Amino acid sequence: MPDLNTSVQYIKGVGEARAKLLAKLGIRTLFDLISHFPRAYEDRTKILKIASLPVGQSVCFEAVVMTSPRSSRIRANFDLTKCRVADDTGSLNLTFFNNRHYAEKLKVGESYIFYGSLTEDERYGHQMANPLFESSNSEGVVTRRIMPVYRLTAGLTNNQLVKAISGGLAACGDILPDCLPDSIRRQYGLCHARYAYENIHNPKDEKALADARKRLIFEEFFVFSAGLTMLRSKRTDNHGRRFENLSLDTFLDALPFVPTGAQRRAMDDALADMGSGKAMSRLVQGDVGSGKTVVAAAAAFVAFQNGCQSALMAPTEILAEQHYRTLSELLEPLGVKTVLLTGSMKSGAKKNALELIALGMSDLVVGTHALISEAVQFKNLALVIADEQHRFGVAQRAALSAKGSQPHVLVMSATPIPRTLALMMYGDLDVSIIDERPPGRQEIDTFLVNESMRQRINAFIRKQIDEGHQVYIVCPMVEEGEDENIKAAEAYAKQLENGPLNGLRIGLVHGKMKGADKEYVMRAFSEGSLDVLVSTTVIEVGVDVPNASLIVIENADRFGLSQLHQLRGRVGRGQHKSYCVMFSSAEKAETLARLKVLCSTNDGFKISEEDLKLRGPGDFFGSRQHGLPEFRIADLAEDSHVLYQAREAADRYMKDNPIPPVLMSRIQNLFEENGNIFN
Ligand code: ADP
Ligand code: MG
């Protein structure tokens, strides 16, 4: 008896050669096979009469064969088989090309169900080429059913896949192991696994299909949620250092501003975690400029107050330096020794820093994430803070925590993401949301313009610079490509230099430059020795140049909304009124409407909800770096309400019950591509 992990090769009707093709679709085990769900369905349940067959649309009809199939060779490698069929409303010529063995199975006088598409030809009148058929007395395999349509690969037909999957279902026997506990299944009105898998592939009717889908979507989210619950409970088993002294008084007194309510809440959440005796694992989520750094500072201060070291990791050297400046200014006066550690530091300085860290003479270490991977020895590291780590998934974070001996972990993300997606990515973390901006913040005025505004915008750029500010110009590409309408950073920077922005100090930065060169230009811009920075999206993450007051985004329609919002967040970081200008020559009303969302709101959460709706989760971050598992049937945007139900169900169930082995193996299966994170 095969189990769900049996290789597909041993399933009846598959074999070695076909197994290789199936592997290309990611199908390796019996379970993979039966959960290769249709991407669409064709309704072949209706049987029409010949007289009412539509032209150009595949349909089923029942007819009797009038003339026996006659094959002739038209030319080399080209067979033609013809026969005539009829019902009580009319008759029809069928033709088969290069398929005589199939066609010659038709027997005169017998009745068949055909499936095909009628064509109308001036010379030959109505006829039908290459219909599928099966005897009226047989059970419907390709007719009289709702036909699944599968994702295919070269060399594999839909029918072969239909057969393989039905072989797979047969091999599973009467009872498919059900990973949903009975109590949950009943509570949410879900059908049995066997029924669901059967009917998703071979639906009895529309209702059965809907029931199957409902159950399978729930199942997938349930397995996912159970996995996250496991991660979370594993984590809460982690004993973290319990901090006794949780007072923030001296810290708050020294702050140059009064924290917002949302900042206070986030600080209090973090403090409570660190005083609980369990290891903190918290995400602080807040829009750009919402003031996350001070929350990190508060946490580091508390660690210091309890005699422990903290480490703060930033994704780039520039950001690390920036944080180092801000944090040392704030914390050194309170006695917190702060050191910087980056890859590009001179070896002497580095050695010195490493020594301070090892001896416990530095309380807060700020650096890139080489910080944890390099041979850095801490004396007593108890808190790890990761900034702008929205590109990290569940697995990477698990790896991160494993580096220390159960340090408290605080993750800060500036990408406001929709609730569903946050649940997916950070479902194993506790979350604090900073949904309030520091007082006095202005909205960034945002405009969508086309080429007709080019001169005026160029004049506006000059005006900003004349007033002592700086300007970003973002292009979608580095080098010029086929489409000359798409601005390429390299060429455009030159063009501006020699033309409209002649005389200004223009810098160029893009992803194809060496790290050190990139840093050099970014630094020049942030020190104010450049007026204009022409760039690709490399400036997206975290750079803080408060003097920049205008960002111009070329071919804005090439970017996702969340990405545009992130880009826009590069300005409006100081006191000056700031602007974002999006160029687009798109004409589609849809595209323009999408971009206008940005003109109408500065609220990152609203924007991200729109983005998820429009582009789906896969594209949300521009690429698959998010560490989310791939779902086979559930759709994050469409089925989000089911995710909430499933999560609740999983939490409740797992509180009182051990994880059944079927569920466990499904969880491992789902998270597989993230590496084994359940050990
Ligand atoms: P982000 O959330 O993008 O990391 P930062 O922590 O860099 O934001 O804060 C952005 C700016 O706002 C900083 O210059 C910071 O000093 C300032 N800031 C943060 N909180 C407040 C506040 N409560 N009142 C006034 N200014 C604040
Ligand atoms: Mg920040």
XYZ file of C-alpha atoms and ligand atoms in Angstrom:
707
model
C 0.000 0.000 0.000
C 1.566 3.320 -1.024
C 1.553 6.261 1.357
C 1.421 9.929 0.472
C 5.191 10.118 0.274
C 5.491 7.277 -2.225
C 7.316 8.334 -5.364
C 4.922 8.999 -8.265
C 6.942 6.649 -10.388
C 5.248 3.681 -8.685
C 1.728 4.940 -9.284
C -0.208 2.970 -11.865
C -0.094 4.721 -15.245
C 2.976 6.829 -14.419
C 6.268 4.991 -14.699
C 9.795 6.259 -14.941
C 9.637 8.432 -18.067
C 6.472 10.225 -17.087
C 7.733 10.661 -13.543
C 10.584 12.728 -14.988
C 8.095 14.992 -16.740
C 6.000 15.281 -13.600
C 9.092 16.300 -11.653
C 9.296 19.337 -13.894
C 5.960 20.386 -12.472
C 7.267 19.857 -8.960
C 5.377 16.584 -8.643
C 7.505 13.966 -6.922
C 5.328 12.175 -4.419
C 1.824 10.781 -4.466
C 0.763 13.730 -2.376
C 2.283 16.171 -4.868
C 0.348 14.418 -7.595
C -3.060 14.572 -5.992
C -2.478 18.148 -4.913
C -1.591 19.309 -8.392
C -4.867 21.172 -8.543
C -6.537 22.228 -11.786
C -5.911 25.799 -12.853
C -9.308 25.920 -14.548
C -12.285 23.779 -15.491
C -14.233 23.135 -18.669
C -17.854 22.368 -18.196
C -18.562 19.400 -20.469
C -21.705 18.329 -18.678
C -24.186 19.644 -21.230
C -24.991 17.432 -24.246
C -26.219 19.391 -27.281
C -27.999 18.387 -30.488
C -26.187 18.586 -33.812
C -28.597 21.218 -35.126
C -27.790 23.535 -32.256
C -24.005 23.192 -32.134
C -22.315 26.578 -31.894
C -19.413 27.427 -34.196
C -15.945 27.852 -32.741
C -16.669 26.638 -29.236
C -15.916 23.204 -27.801
C -19.039 21.356 -26.686
C -20.382 17.832 -26.196
C -23.008 16.159 -28.360
C -24.294 12.639 -28.777
C -24.457 11.022 -32.225
C -24.521 7.695 -34.058
C -21.797 6.785 -36.559
C -23.305 6.569 -40.100
C -20.251 5.703 -42.232
C -17.265 3.737 -41.126
C -14.103 5.812 -40.733
C -12.072 5.930 -43.935
C -8.408 6.862 -43.800
C -6.273 8.113 -46.635
C -2.715 9.291 -46.873
C -2.761 12.835 -48.242
C 1.015 13.130 -48.374
C 4.016 11.790 -46.483
C 3.356 11.941 -42.747
C -0.152 13.176 -43.246
C -3.180 10.940 -42.688
C -6.746 12.031 -42.984
C -9.617 9.994 -41.515
C -13.247 10.874 -42.214
C -16.638 9.663 -41.142
C -20.176 10.916 -40.864
C -22.297 11.001 -37.726
C -25.921 11.953 -37.104
C -28.609 12.459 -34.488
C -32.324 13.179 -34.840
C -31.629 16.809 -35.725
C -28.979 16.487 -38.410
C -25.675 15.034 -39.512
C -22.064 16.134 -39.478
C -18.703 15.264 -41.064
C -15.878 14.484 -38.683
C -12.242 14.643 -39.747
C -9.205 13.401 -37.899
C -5.650 14.377 -38.791
C -2.859 11.897 -38.187
C -4.939 10.063 -35.679
C -6.283 7.065 -37.581
C -5.841 4.572 -34.766
C -8.023 6.642 -32.555
C -10.593 7.475 -35.255
C -10.915 3.938 -36.518
C -12.295 2.842 -33.179
C -15.617 4.401 -34.214
C -18.121 1.661 -35.149
C -20.959 2.173 -37.576
C -24.354 2.128 -35.900
C -23.041 2.802 -32.443
C -23.669 5.838 -30.334
C -20.923 8.063 -28.903
C -20.525 11.247 -26.993
C -18.224 13.635 -28.862
C -16.431 16.708 -27.654
C -15.175 19.173 -30.203
C -15.507 22.514 -31.861
C -17.499 23.151 -35.028
C -15.922 25.049 -37.894
C -17.665 26.635 -40.813
C -15.979 26.289 -44.164
C -17.179 27.848 -47.422
C -16.371 24.788 -49.436
C -17.213 21.973 -47.061
C -19.893 23.558 -44.902
C -19.996 22.614 -41.207
C -17.503 20.087 -40.003
C -15.525 19.179 -36.947
C -11.842 18.332 -36.710
C -10.292 16.005 -34.161
C -13.125 15.654 -31.681
C -12.624 13.512 -28.579
C -15.169 10.758 -28.113
C -16.220 7.871 -25.943
C -19.015 5.347 -26.115
C -22.402 6.515 -24.866
C -22.434 3.470 -22.601
C -19.071 4.099 -20.976
C -18.449 6.197 -17.935
C -17.476 9.753 -18.933
C -13.743 10.355 -18.842
C -13.338 13.181 -21.342
C -17.029 14.034 -21.799
C -20.103 14.486 -19.586
C -18.111 15.924 -16.767
C -16.527 19.051 -15.471
C -13.088 18.656 -16.964
C -10.054 19.807 -15.038
C -7.451 21.839 -16.892
C -3.942 21.470 -15.498
C -0.725 23.354 -15.624
C 1.393 21.300 -18.059
C 4.936 20.878 -19.228
C 6.246 20.015 -22.695
C 5.629 16.367 -23.484
C 2.765 15.947 -21.073
C -0.854 16.338 -22.164
C -3.785 17.307 -20.047
C -5.346 13.896 -20.556
C -2.217 12.114 -19.434
C -2.244 14.190 -16.314
C -5.934 13.468 -15.770
C -5.142 9.752 -15.963
C -2.111 9.967 -13.712
C -4.038 11.877 -11.080
C -6.974 9.525 -11.175
C -4.458 6.675 -10.798
C -3.034 8.551 -7.847
C -6.401 8.964 -6.207
C -7.159 5.290 -6.736
C -3.842 4.380 -5.125
C -4.799 6.357 -2.050
C -7.603 3.921 -1.367
C -10.830 4.757 0.400
C -9.365 6.791 3.136
C -7.044 9.598 2.411
C -5.274 10.475 5.646
C -7.040 13.595 6.844
C -4.792 16.268 8.263
C -7.767 18.214 9.561
C -8.931 17.032 12.966
C -12.558 15.855 12.892
C -13.685 18.433 15.417
C -12.324 21.270 13.273
C -13.775 19.804 10.111
C -17.208 19.617 11.650
C -17.065 23.016 13.257
C -16.264 24.752 9.981
C -18.572 22.606 7.871
C -15.797 21.110 5.766
C -15.942 17.889 3.782
C -13.628 14.892 4.234
C -10.200 14.838 2.598
C -11.128 11.973 0.303
C -14.212 13.779 -0.984
C -12.324 17.035 -1.431
C -9.403 15.604 -3.397
C -11.764 13.531 -5.524
C -14.006 16.440 -6.373
C -11.365 19.044 -6.944
C -10.079 16.879 -9.804
C -13.287 15.295 -10.915
C -16.161 17.368 -9.638
C -19.512 15.671 -9.509
C -21.175 19.049 -9.957
C -20.636 22.719 -9.170
C -21.649 22.269 -5.559
C -19.178 19.442 -4.989
C -16.450 21.551 -6.543
C -17.252 24.498 -4.304
C -17.209 22.258 -1.212
C -13.910 20.731 -2.253
C -12.317 24.119 -2.829
C -13.574 25.453 0.454
C -12.073 22.565 2.362
C -8.746 22.570 0.530
C -8.192 26.292 0.978
C -8.952 25.939 4.649
C -6.686 22.912 4.847
C -3.790 24.742 3.298
C -4.119 27.731 5.583
C -4.627 25.451 8.559
C -1.416 23.579 7.866
C 0.391 26.869 7.408
C -1.017 28.377 10.583
C -0.231 25.229 12.536
C 3.366 25.523 11.333
C 3.598 29.096 12.525
C 1.968 28.193 15.828
C 4.615 25.536 16.265
C 7.376 28.014 15.580
C 5.863 30.429 18.000
C 5.420 27.890 20.763
C 8.911 26.590 20.249
C 10.021 30.119 20.721
C 8.044 30.776 23.870
C 9.717 27.711 25.312
C 12.899 29.690 24.900
C 14.033 31.153 28.130
C 15.362 34.607 27.546
C 17.234 36.708 29.996
C 14.794 38.277 32.421
C 15.537 41.957 32.800
C 14.755 43.245 36.263
C 15.219 46.963 35.777
C 12.644 48.100 33.243
C 12.622 51.784 34.048
C 12.862 54.135 31.101
C 12.864 57.359 33.121
C 16.424 58.493 32.425
C 16.064 57.513 28.804
C 12.863 59.470 28.277
C 14.264 62.486 30.107
C 17.214 62.560 27.740
C 15.116 62.280 24.571
C 14.987 65.504 22.553
C 11.290 64.919 21.892
C 8.255 63.376 23.494
C 7.499 59.977 22.016
C 4.143 59.507 20.360
C 1.543 57.254 21.939
C 2.284 54.577 19.384
C 5.997 54.736 20.116
C 5.288 54.421 23.839
C 3.112 51.381 23.248
C 5.796 49.713 21.174
C 8.410 50.436 23.862
C 6.137 49.072 26.569
C 5.485 45.922 24.527
C 9.206 45.341 24.141
C 9.863 46.017 27.814
C 7.165 43.595 28.876
C 8.709 40.919 26.648
C 12.165 41.451 28.035
C 10.914 41.331 31.586
C 8.901 38.155 31.043
C 11.674 35.581 31.279
C 10.965 34.383 27.746
C 12.947 35.440 24.733
C 11.359 38.396 22.973
C 10.531 37.962 19.321
C 8.842 41.127 18.270
C 8.228 42.978 15.064
C 7.864 46.724 15.155
C 6.059 47.762 12.060
C 5.723 51.396 11.138
C 5.658 53.491 8.063
C 8.793 55.325 6.975
C 9.445 58.209 9.315
C 7.141 56.908 12.027
C 10.074 56.810 14.429
C 11.077 53.207 14.938
C 14.673 53.949 15.866
C 13.768 55.335 19.242
C 12.012 52.072 20.111
C 15.211 50.220 19.309
C 17.149 52.715 21.399
C 14.834 52.172 24.356
C 15.284 48.419 24.149
C 19.067 48.755 23.950
C 19.009 51.123 26.884
C 17.121 48.602 29.003
C 19.581 45.868 28.069
C 22.426 48.172 29.111
C 20.683 48.997 32.359
C 20.627 45.273 33.071
C 24.294 44.808 32.319
C 23.850 43.217 28.889
C 25.053 43.911 25.357
C 22.893 44.644 22.332
C 23.567 44.417 18.618
C 21.771 46.367 15.925
C 21.978 45.134 12.361
C 21.259 47.310 9.373
C 21.073 46.104 5.769
C 23.712 48.510 4.388
C 26.825 50.236 5.664
C 25.338 53.659 5.146
C 22.358 52.775 7.254
C 24.601 51.260 9.897
C 26.634 54.458 10.087
C 23.501 56.519 10.233
C 22.146 54.474 13.110
C 25.487 54.619 14.836
C 25.470 58.423 14.726
C 21.882 58.731 15.958
C 22.184 56.125 18.669
C 25.526 57.159 20.049
C 24.359 60.757 20.233
C 21.326 59.680 22.166
C 22.777 56.958 24.363
C 26.409 57.831 25.057
C 25.388 60.650 27.439
C 23.500 57.991 29.392
C 26.645 55.917 29.696
C 25.913 53.426 26.910
C 29.183 52.659 25.106
C 28.358 52.368 21.423
C 30.645 50.981 18.705
C 30.368 50.667 14.967
C 31.400 47.516 13.148
C 31.277 47.292 9.375
C 33.144 45.348 6.749
C 34.843 48.380 5.240
C 36.397 49.624 8.475
C 40.189 49.766 8.571
C 41.627 46.676 10.166
C 43.013 48.548 13.140
C 39.688 50.114 13.980
C 37.972 46.825 13.439
C 40.328 44.996 15.731
C 39.786 47.605 18.353
C 36.013 47.317 18.045
C 36.158 43.520 18.233
C 38.194 43.747 21.390
C 35.777 46.144 23.044
C 32.923 43.845 22.130
C 34.631 40.728 23.406
C 35.606 42.371 26.680
C 32.089 43.628 27.217
C 33.334 47.210 27.127
C 30.860 48.135 24.462
C 27.191 47.995 25.312
C 25.697 48.511 21.891
C 27.243 47.329 18.637
C 25.873 48.778 15.427
C 26.766 47.147 12.124
C 25.749 45.327 9.008
C 24.659 41.762 9.346
C 28.209 40.610 9.029
C 27.849 41.314 12.716
C 26.410 37.941 13.440
C 28.026 35.918 10.698
C 31.593 37.059 11.302
C 33.607 35.715 14.175
C 32.386 38.413 16.493
C 32.533 37.354 20.115
C 30.167 39.039 22.477
C 30.648 38.940 26.189
C 26.978 38.774 26.992
C 24.748 39.532 24.061
C 21.127 39.568 25.145
C 19.361 41.649 22.503
C 19.513 41.565 18.712
C 17.783 44.302 16.746
C 17.332 43.973 12.993
C 16.364 47.056 11.034
C 14.524 47.107 7.717
C 14.499 43.358 7.539
C 11.293 43.027 5.605
C 13.084 40.898 3.084
C 13.703 38.247 5.680
C 11.397 35.302 5.922
C 10.528 32.964 8.718
C 13.503 30.690 8.136
C 16.126 33.393 8.045
C 14.860 34.775 11.294
C 14.962 31.371 12.895
C 18.582 31.094 11.798
C 19.301 34.502 13.229
C 17.951 33.686 16.657
C 19.964 30.492 16.660
C 23.206 32.486 16.509
C 22.934 33.869 19.988
C 22.029 31.946 23.071
C 18.365 32.820 22.941
C 18.769 36.579 22.780
C 15.779 38.855 22.680
C 15.003 39.722 19.078
C 13.441 42.946 17.859
C 12.761 43.305 14.148
C 11.886 46.649 12.637
C 10.150 46.846 9.312
C 9.265 49.946 7.373
C 7.207 48.131 4.813
C 3.651 48.500 5.868
C 2.168 45.277 4.717
C -1.427 44.170 4.613
C -2.634 42.297 7.644
C -2.890 39.022 5.771
C 0.621 39.238 4.514
C 1.935 40.302 7.906
C 0.296 37.238 9.359
C 2.010 35.108 6.779
C 5.437 36.584 7.092
C 5.498 37.389 10.732
C 2.925 34.977 12.085
C 5.609 33.613 14.360
C 6.348 37.044 15.805
C 4.505 39.331 18.140
C 3.744 42.602 16.455
C 3.707 46.228 17.559
C 2.406 48.709 15.072
C 3.388 52.359 15.024
C 0.463 53.934 13.282
C 1.011 57.508 14.293
C 3.460 60.034 12.919
C 5.581 62.327 15.016
C 3.837 65.678 15.353
C 4.421 68.358 12.750
C 5.000 65.926 9.921
C 3.719 67.141 6.606
C 2.195 65.067 3.918
C 4.403 64.676 0.890
C 2.590 66.360 -1.976
C 2.492 63.848 -4.780
C 1.833 64.508 -8.448
C 1.295 62.283 -11.425
C 2.435 63.979 -14.625
C 3.269 63.204 -18.239
C 5.905 64.456 -20.668
C 4.071 67.692 -21.306
C 5.213 68.764 -17.836
C 8.886 67.961 -18.392
C 10.180 71.529 -18.622
C 8.207 72.730 -15.671
C 9.452 69.858 -13.535
C 13.052 70.518 -14.558
C 12.571 74.129 -13.520
C 11.081 72.912 -10.245
C 14.142 70.739 -9.626
C 16.364 73.785 -10.042
C 14.171 75.814 -7.748
C 14.456 73.232 -4.949
C 18.215 73.224 -5.324
C 18.396 77.010 -5.426
C 16.594 76.944 -2.105
C 19.374 74.759 -0.737
C 17.653 71.374 -0.986
C 18.528 68.158 -2.759
C 16.704 66.030 -5.274
C 16.413 62.328 -6.075
C 15.660 61.140 -9.585
C 14.743 57.471 -9.846
C 14.825 55.473 -13.087
C 13.528 51.933 -13.567
C 16.647 50.694 -15.358
C 20.418 50.981 -15.246
C 21.244 50.712 -18.942
C 19.227 51.594 -21.960
C 17.167 48.724 -23.285
C 14.968 48.157 -26.296
C 12.293 50.547 -25.233
C 13.725 54.030 -25.496
C 10.809 55.423 -23.530
C 12.081 53.751 -20.405
C 14.592 55.913 -18.636
C 17.953 54.351 -17.856
C 19.876 55.871 -14.970
C 23.294 55.967 -16.647
C 22.228 57.640 -19.848
C 19.733 59.917 -18.207
C 22.264 61.255 -15.714
C 24.538 62.219 -18.622
C 21.672 63.748 -20.525
C 20.670 65.881 -17.558
C 24.248 66.929 -16.952
C 24.670 68.118 -20.527
C 21.202 69.549 -20.828
C 18.467 70.719 -18.517
C 20.389 70.353 -15.246
C 23.693 71.639 -16.564
C 25.861 73.143 -13.863
C 24.353 71.162 -10.993
C 26.313 68.516 -9.099
C 24.806 65.255 -10.263
C 25.643 61.828 -8.831
C 24.738 58.403 -10.131
C 24.107 55.257 -8.151
C 22.735 51.901 -9.252
C 22.783 48.248 -8.357
C 25.425 47.254 -10.868
C 28.038 49.447 -9.208
C 30.537 47.996 -6.751
C 29.461 48.257 -3.136
C 32.224 50.696 -2.247
C 31.457 52.966 -5.210
C 27.820 52.957 -4.316
C 28.558 53.876 -0.732
C 30.885 56.640 -1.890
C 28.214 58.341 -3.983
C 25.490 57.872 -1.385
C 27.736 59.381 1.223
C 28.535 62.356 -1.008
C 24.832 62.945 -1.431
C 24.078 62.626 2.243
C 26.913 65.023 3.110
C 25.423 67.552 0.713
C 28.208 67.582 -1.844
C 25.800 66.484 -4.578
C 22.620 68.318 -5.588
C 20.953 65.576 -7.546
C 21.152 61.828 -7.140
C 20.101 59.871 -10.200
C 19.522 56.283 -9.182
C 17.674 53.040 -9.586
C 15.669 51.598 -6.715
C 18.836 50.921 -4.720
C 17.971 53.980 -2.658
C 14.734 52.367 -1.635
C 15.799 51.101 1.743
C 16.164 53.404 4.680
C 18.506 56.155 3.465
C 17.993 59.287 5.479
C 18.913 62.615 3.922
C 16.643 65.135 5.635
C 17.712 67.894 3.261
C 16.217 66.136 0.234
C 12.863 67.687 -0.550
C 11.950 66.332 -3.966
C 11.922 62.906 -5.543
C 11.163 62.506 -9.231
C 10.240 58.987 -10.304
C 10.526 58.180 -14.006
C 8.228 55.610 -15.669
C 6.355 55.299 -12.414
C 4.016 52.729 -13.939
C 6.917 50.268 -13.900
C 6.901 50.111 -10.116
C 4.570 48.575 -7.573
C 2.637 50.889 -5.303
C 4.418 49.811 -2.159
C 7.727 50.311 -3.838
C 6.711 53.798 -4.938
C 5.632 54.547 -1.422
C 8.995 53.393 -0.094
C 10.755 55.566 -2.642
C 8.630 58.529 -1.726
C 9.635 58.000 1.893
C 13.148 59.178 0.991
C 11.858 62.746 1.165
C 9.826 64.520 3.816
C 12.321 63.512 6.473
C 13.149 67.032 7.538
C 11.228 70.229 8.236
C 10.910 71.284 4.621
C 7.830 70.874 2.562
C 8.523 67.865 0.316
C 7.292 66.653 -3.033
C 7.088 63.513 -5.089
C 6.622 63.738 -8.840
C 5.775 60.589 -10.779
C 6.257 60.649 -14.512
C 4.218 58.227 -16.553
C 3.248 58.182 -20.171
C 0.861 55.297 -19.554
C -2.543 55.845 -21.073
C -4.506 52.984 -19.596
C -7.104 54.295 -17.190
C -6.386 51.374 -14.853
C -2.699 52.151 -14.600
C -3.327 55.799 -13.970
C -5.953 55.038 -11.363
C -3.471 52.789 -9.591
C -0.833 55.512 -9.498
C -3.342 58.080 -8.331
C -3.765 56.076 -5.125
C -0.394 57.493 -4.154
C -1.461 61.047 -4.872
C -4.468 60.641 -2.641
C -2.873 59.124 0.447
C 0.369 58.959 2.409
C -0.880 55.998 4.410
C 1.392 53.053 3.695
C -1.075 50.492 5.008
C -3.817 51.640 2.686
C -1.403 51.609 -0.211
C -0.192 48.128 0.555
C -3.729 46.773 0.700
C -4.302 48.180 -2.777
C -1.049 46.726 -3.955
C -1.849 43.263 -2.676
C -5.209 43.372 -4.404
C -3.700 44.481 -7.670
C -0.534 42.475 -7.879
C -0.861 39.517 -5.579
C 1.523 38.469 -2.835
C 4.124 36.891 -5.100
C 5.026 40.226 -6.601
C 4.597 42.181 -3.477
C 8.249 42.678 -2.770
C 9.314 42.578 -6.367
C 10.674 39.077 -6.108
C 10.365 35.920 -4.132
C 12.624 36.968 -1.320
C 9.912 37.024 1.226
C 10.240 33.465 2.438
C 6.546 32.725 2.143
C 5.623 29.172 1.310
C 3.931 28.605 -2.017
C 0.264 27.863 -1.791
C -1.292 25.405 -4.171
C -4.861 26.565 -4.045
C -5.330 29.286 -1.473
C -5.052 32.889 -2.596
C -3.870 35.386 -0.027
C -5.798 38.320 -1.371
C -9.013 36.474 -2.194
C -9.190 34.058 0.679
C -7.902 36.190 3.515
C -11.013 35.632 5.634
C -10.337 31.902 5.552
C -6.806 32.537 6.757
C -8.139 34.202 9.890
C -10.488 31.293 10.574
C -7.807 28.711 9.958
C -5.340 30.511 12.150
C -7.791 30.706 14.980
C -8.681 27.047 14.555
C -5.035 25.987 14.513
C -4.197 28.015 17.598
C -7.103 26.620 19.527
C -6.526 23.054 18.465
C -2.833 23.030 19.167
C -3.252 24.478 22.607
C -5.006 21.329 23.781
C -3.767 18.599 21.472
C -0.541 17.010 20.340
C 0.120 17.431 16.635
C -1.107 14.393 14.703
C 1.603 12.832 12.492
C -0.339 13.498 9.253
C -0.485 17.159 10.090
C 3.151 17.228 11.105
C 4.293 15.794 7.817
C 2.151 18.257 5.921
C 3.654 21.145 7.858
C 7.139 19.977 7.029
C 6.135 19.609 3.439
C 4.808 23.146 3.189
C 7.802 24.797 4.778
C 10.289 22.578 3.010
C 11.573 25.198 0.625
C 12.494 27.357 3.563
C 14.881 24.728 4.803
C 14.137 22.590 7.789
C 13.161 25.009 10.461
C 11.324 22.646 12.735
C 14.250 20.825 14.250
P 11.823 55.293 10.841
O 10.594 54.721 11.465
O 11.651 55.547 9.391
O 13.059 54.490 11.162
P 13.161 57.266 12.407
O 13.245 56.508 13.666
O 14.386 57.357 11.569
O 11.980 56.716 11.520
O 12.604 58.707 12.750
C 12.467 59.685 11.758
C 12.757 61.052 12.336
O 11.721 61.453 13.229
C 14.032 61.114 13.124
O 14.707 62.275 12.768
C 13.574 61.132 14.570
O 14.463 61.830 15.394
C 12.251 61.860 14.488
N 11.294 61.472 15.512
C 10.995 60.221 15.904
N 10.043 60.208 16.845
C 9.711 61.502 17.074
C 8.773 62.148 17.937
N 7.984 61.460 18.773
N 8.700 63.498 17.889
C 9.486 64.186 17.050
N 10.386 63.654 16.220
C 10.513 62.308 16.214
Mg 14.545 53.481 10.198
